[in-house]
Amino acid sequence: MSKSVKFKFENLNYQDEAVDSIVSLFSDVDKTIDNSVYYGTINAIREKLQGEIVDRRNIQISNGKKLRDNLRKIQSKNGLILNDEVETDNNTLTFTIEMETGTGKTYVYLKTILELYKKYDGKFKKFIIVVPTVPIRMGVEKSVKMLKEHFKKETKKGIDISKHIIIYDSKLKDVAESVRRKFIDSQDLSILVMNTQAFNKDTNILRNTDHEKNTENISVWDEIRQLHPVVIIDEPQKFDGGKNSKKRTSSLSAIDEIQPTFTLRYSATHNEIINPTYKLDSYAAYRDKLVKRIKVKTVNKLVPTDFPYIRYLEFTKDFYAKIEIFHSEKGKEITKKTFKVRQDSNGNIFELSGDLPQYRNFRIAENPFKGKSLKIETKGRLVEINEGDCLSPFSEKENVRIQMKIAIQSHLEQQFNLLESGQNIKALSLFFIDRVSKVRGEDGEDGEYLKIFDSVYNEVISDPTYNKIFEEYPDYFKEYKDTKKVRQGYFAIDKKKGSTIVKEIEGWNEDGNDSSISLKAKDKEYIERGIELILEKKDELISFEEPLAFIFSHSALREGWDNPNVFTLCTLKNSSNSIAKKQEIGRGLRLPVDTEGNRCKDESLNVLTVVANDSYDHFSEKLQQSYDEESGFNKDEVTNDVINIVFKKAGIPIEKITSELTTAFRNELRENGLIDKNDILKKDAEEKFSEIQFKNETLKEHSANIKKEFVNQMKSKGSKKINIENGDLTPVKNKMQSYVKEADFKRLLKGINERLAQKTIYKININKDNFIEDCIKEINNTLYCKEISNIVEHSEGMHYIDENNKAKFEKATEFITEEVVENIQVKSDFEIINYIMAGTELPRMTISKVLKGIKNRKVLNSQDYLDDVMIMIKEIFIRHQVKDKISYELLNGYKFDSKTIFSIDEINATELNDPKIITYKANSLKRKAINEYYKFDNEKELEFAQSLENDPNILLFTKIKKGGFVILTPYGNYSPDWAVVYKNNYGKAEIYFIVETKFDKKEADLSEVEKFKIHCGKEHFKVVSKNSEDYVKFDWANSYEQFKEESSKVKVMQ
């Protein structure tokens, strides 16, 4: 038995934000208990059978003004479109959470359950997690086992979530009674996990009213109804019928029957968005390095450039065929290029190629048609190419062999890089295949693909280039030569009872052509062991004691399974099939885990390599398109997150940035013809926007900055994309310049390091009495005449049991709206003080004095008002810090790590060839830049670096990576931009200059926060520069000319 790796979990901000977005929805919302006739009937039966009645129901939520306000507040905070009202889905409150694959969706909804139970004192105690397939259900079960110790520490009561989970398995004996006993009758937190096939038919055990163990023909499903469980739907797009479906699916209809208190939908690719509450899309996940980077390697790189290569990429909307061919311009190297062709337009392929000889006499024979092959004439012969296919020197079998070789080589290269970097991480590779029979033969013997794999694998591991990993790390790969142990597959077909595998997999369609496969007994041990490792024991699979590293699968692993240590994904599809979809890519996106259970966050190592039988350009374009379509991203849509950023950058005070202002801005754009009814920019929007005259007073006041920032943000959004790297290009290794190791440069580098490494803390003498007085005054002004109230909707109706013993509801009146005063739970002073202390880190006595001075104390029982007061106190505290004199002191014995200070930008070959990404290759002959390559945010930074390199007085410089070196300030951490060593005009004095660049800004244009942070930078370096030998100058500059002017003022005696 292999050693199991124990995963370690940490609190991640984005996951906590996702949890809080749901938990805070119901703060101060009216909550009631349903006293229906149906519930009374169920209890009467239970009293008769059990002799007691215990209330096990969830409370119900009022869909009123308070819930709407909470939702809008959360949506505004999360940059989402604001609801006018809280929508329902077939009369059920429903909220949508979008989280990119690999970012911990299961973790988030399990923690959400615990937080709802904890915060609302057990009033939410019945939960059902609904999943579309058994593998996803098994994944949830595995997550619970792995997370139970982590959640124990997270909850004050030390809740062991594994003791509150019921996994529904229809094969278990007396499963219906088990649900009654463990879920329905439990008075404690109860979580039922089930796949849709368990309840979406009337014949299911749970919904069968004639089951022998039912009482008075009341099914388990009917009994669950009276609990009003909270339903969590994992991957709802799998059973909601699709975007264009008009008919409600049987699964959703069955969920409707149990009348959930509310429903939470979790997915990365929703078909329908109802009450969006939290969103972490693909772009944010890649931007924030929450998932692996994607690199694509293709078979195409091996096609000789003198071969008449033609790939039919796709049939376009304007009735052209898009093809890829070799192309050359005179005097330049041969590259691949795409063209749109028809017989009557661009039909001469020889001319398109730049007269490359291999294409002589190649022409488009007839105009292309959707769904038909592209016909090409050459020397009287007709060649037909299917969409997605190509004219290639390789046969289909050779293509598979090449793909496998690239995948195995990439796997071993990545494994070696991980170990050489000091990371004990075991790499895995995943192969998606087009037909199961190509892996499993009719008699269960190895299929064609496994035979090819074994041959290629043995060839690669015999190559000294790749064999070195096994020689250098023999203890890690003791059985690497045993191909049956290093590779295994899992398919829906493995459920066949006729085979030696009896594992039941519900909800998967099987390929009829493969249904006759029966596995031989001699293969049983290998295959069953592989399936168990793949599906149920991911913690053993990533141990080096387990030799299995290469996994083959059909569609069975596309959703519901992932493993953080998948580094290579190979799609062995027929050329007529579509390229790998986003869900397939998602199997390898999670950040990897080492053998101690720690997540690896090294960006240089976190790379998923996709080996595709396609061209890089076409693959990346289609994958990008898939991300755009599935996330609903439109580069021309004016969304709330863009508007909020525009307002903040335009300098509008935070208290004025409200949903009303956002709506006013959008309305004015629409009135002036800049956006359409769907908030999409019109073609001439940029020209018209400069002429717009705002009516809203706040917009009018900040008009110039709003216009500037709006254009900038929409351009930035237009260039927003996921960087998919081209693995066919020669890799780029960014590193320090070789000359930095020379004595003079080493001394200069040491000088920069010594000045930046020193840590400081700031001290401010705040007048405590004035601070408390200001807090009391502003809070009382804000809370004056405030009341806790809510608008709730009441409906009247009657529940009854029909002649078939089914519960029914008959509406008796229409909904009415009335204003009520909520019955809010009273918070003690101790609770309020603790809450504000946690949010502000201020002393208890100070908060206590503020609380005593608040006149309208009762409104602090409302969580909304309490949150507002906490934020006010924080803001007042910052104002007092900024107002009073700030000073810095050295933290002796504490220094920044030089590796962090001089952290090097990760740059790949794709970025160097992308004109939209600003990269800079330093001139090694100038001998001034510390690193070979830099990545910049804008053209101004590039110009600044070029000026530094061309300045004869500059001795050494580097761009400081954000977070590598920070100065503490009341406004948070502050990172300057540049470190420069130069000799001034007065001699050979070496001056160390730390520069903050604010390009094209005058001092009057700087915000108060920017000015204060620059002031903090000066005070920090004053302390660092107490000794003349440690002298360092700090200032800001809006151009290179200003930097030169400031540097020339510095005089240092030698």
PDB file of C-alpha atoms in Angstrom, residues 635-636 642 709-721:
ATOM      1  CA  LYS A 635     -14.650  42.885 -24.289  1.00  0.00           C
ATOM      2  CA  ASP A 636     -17.103  45.632 -25.308  1.00  0.00           C
ATOM      3  CA  VAL A 642     -15.218  48.451 -14.973  1.00  0.00           C
ATOM      4  CA  GLU A 709     -10.106  56.491 -17.131  1.00  0.00           C
ATOM      5  CA  PHE A 710     -13.120  55.022 -18.945  1.00  0.00           C
ATOM      6  CA  VAL A 711     -11.231  54.938 -22.244  1.00  0.00           C
ATOM      7  CA  ASN A 712      -8.192  53.401 -20.495  1.00  0.00           C
ATOM      8  CA  GLN A 713     -10.232  50.716 -18.729  1.00  0.00           C
ATOM      9  CA  MET A 714     -12.197  49.685 -21.811  1.00  0.00           C
ATOM     10  CA  LYS A 715      -8.966  49.445 -23.834  1.00  0.00           C
ATOM     11  CA  SER A 716      -7.461  47.362 -21.048  1.00  0.00           C
ATOM     12  CA  LYS A 717     -10.511  45.102 -21.041  1.00  0.00           C
ATOM     13  CA  GLY A 718     -10.295  44.778 -24.820  1.00  0.00           C
ATOM     14  CA  SER A 719      -6.796  43.348 -24.511  1.00  0.00           C
ATOM     15  CA  LYS A 720      -7.789  41.030 -21.670  1.00  0.00           C
ATOM     16  CA  LYS A 721      -6.945  37.419 -22.430  1.00  0.00           C
TER      17      LYS A 721
END
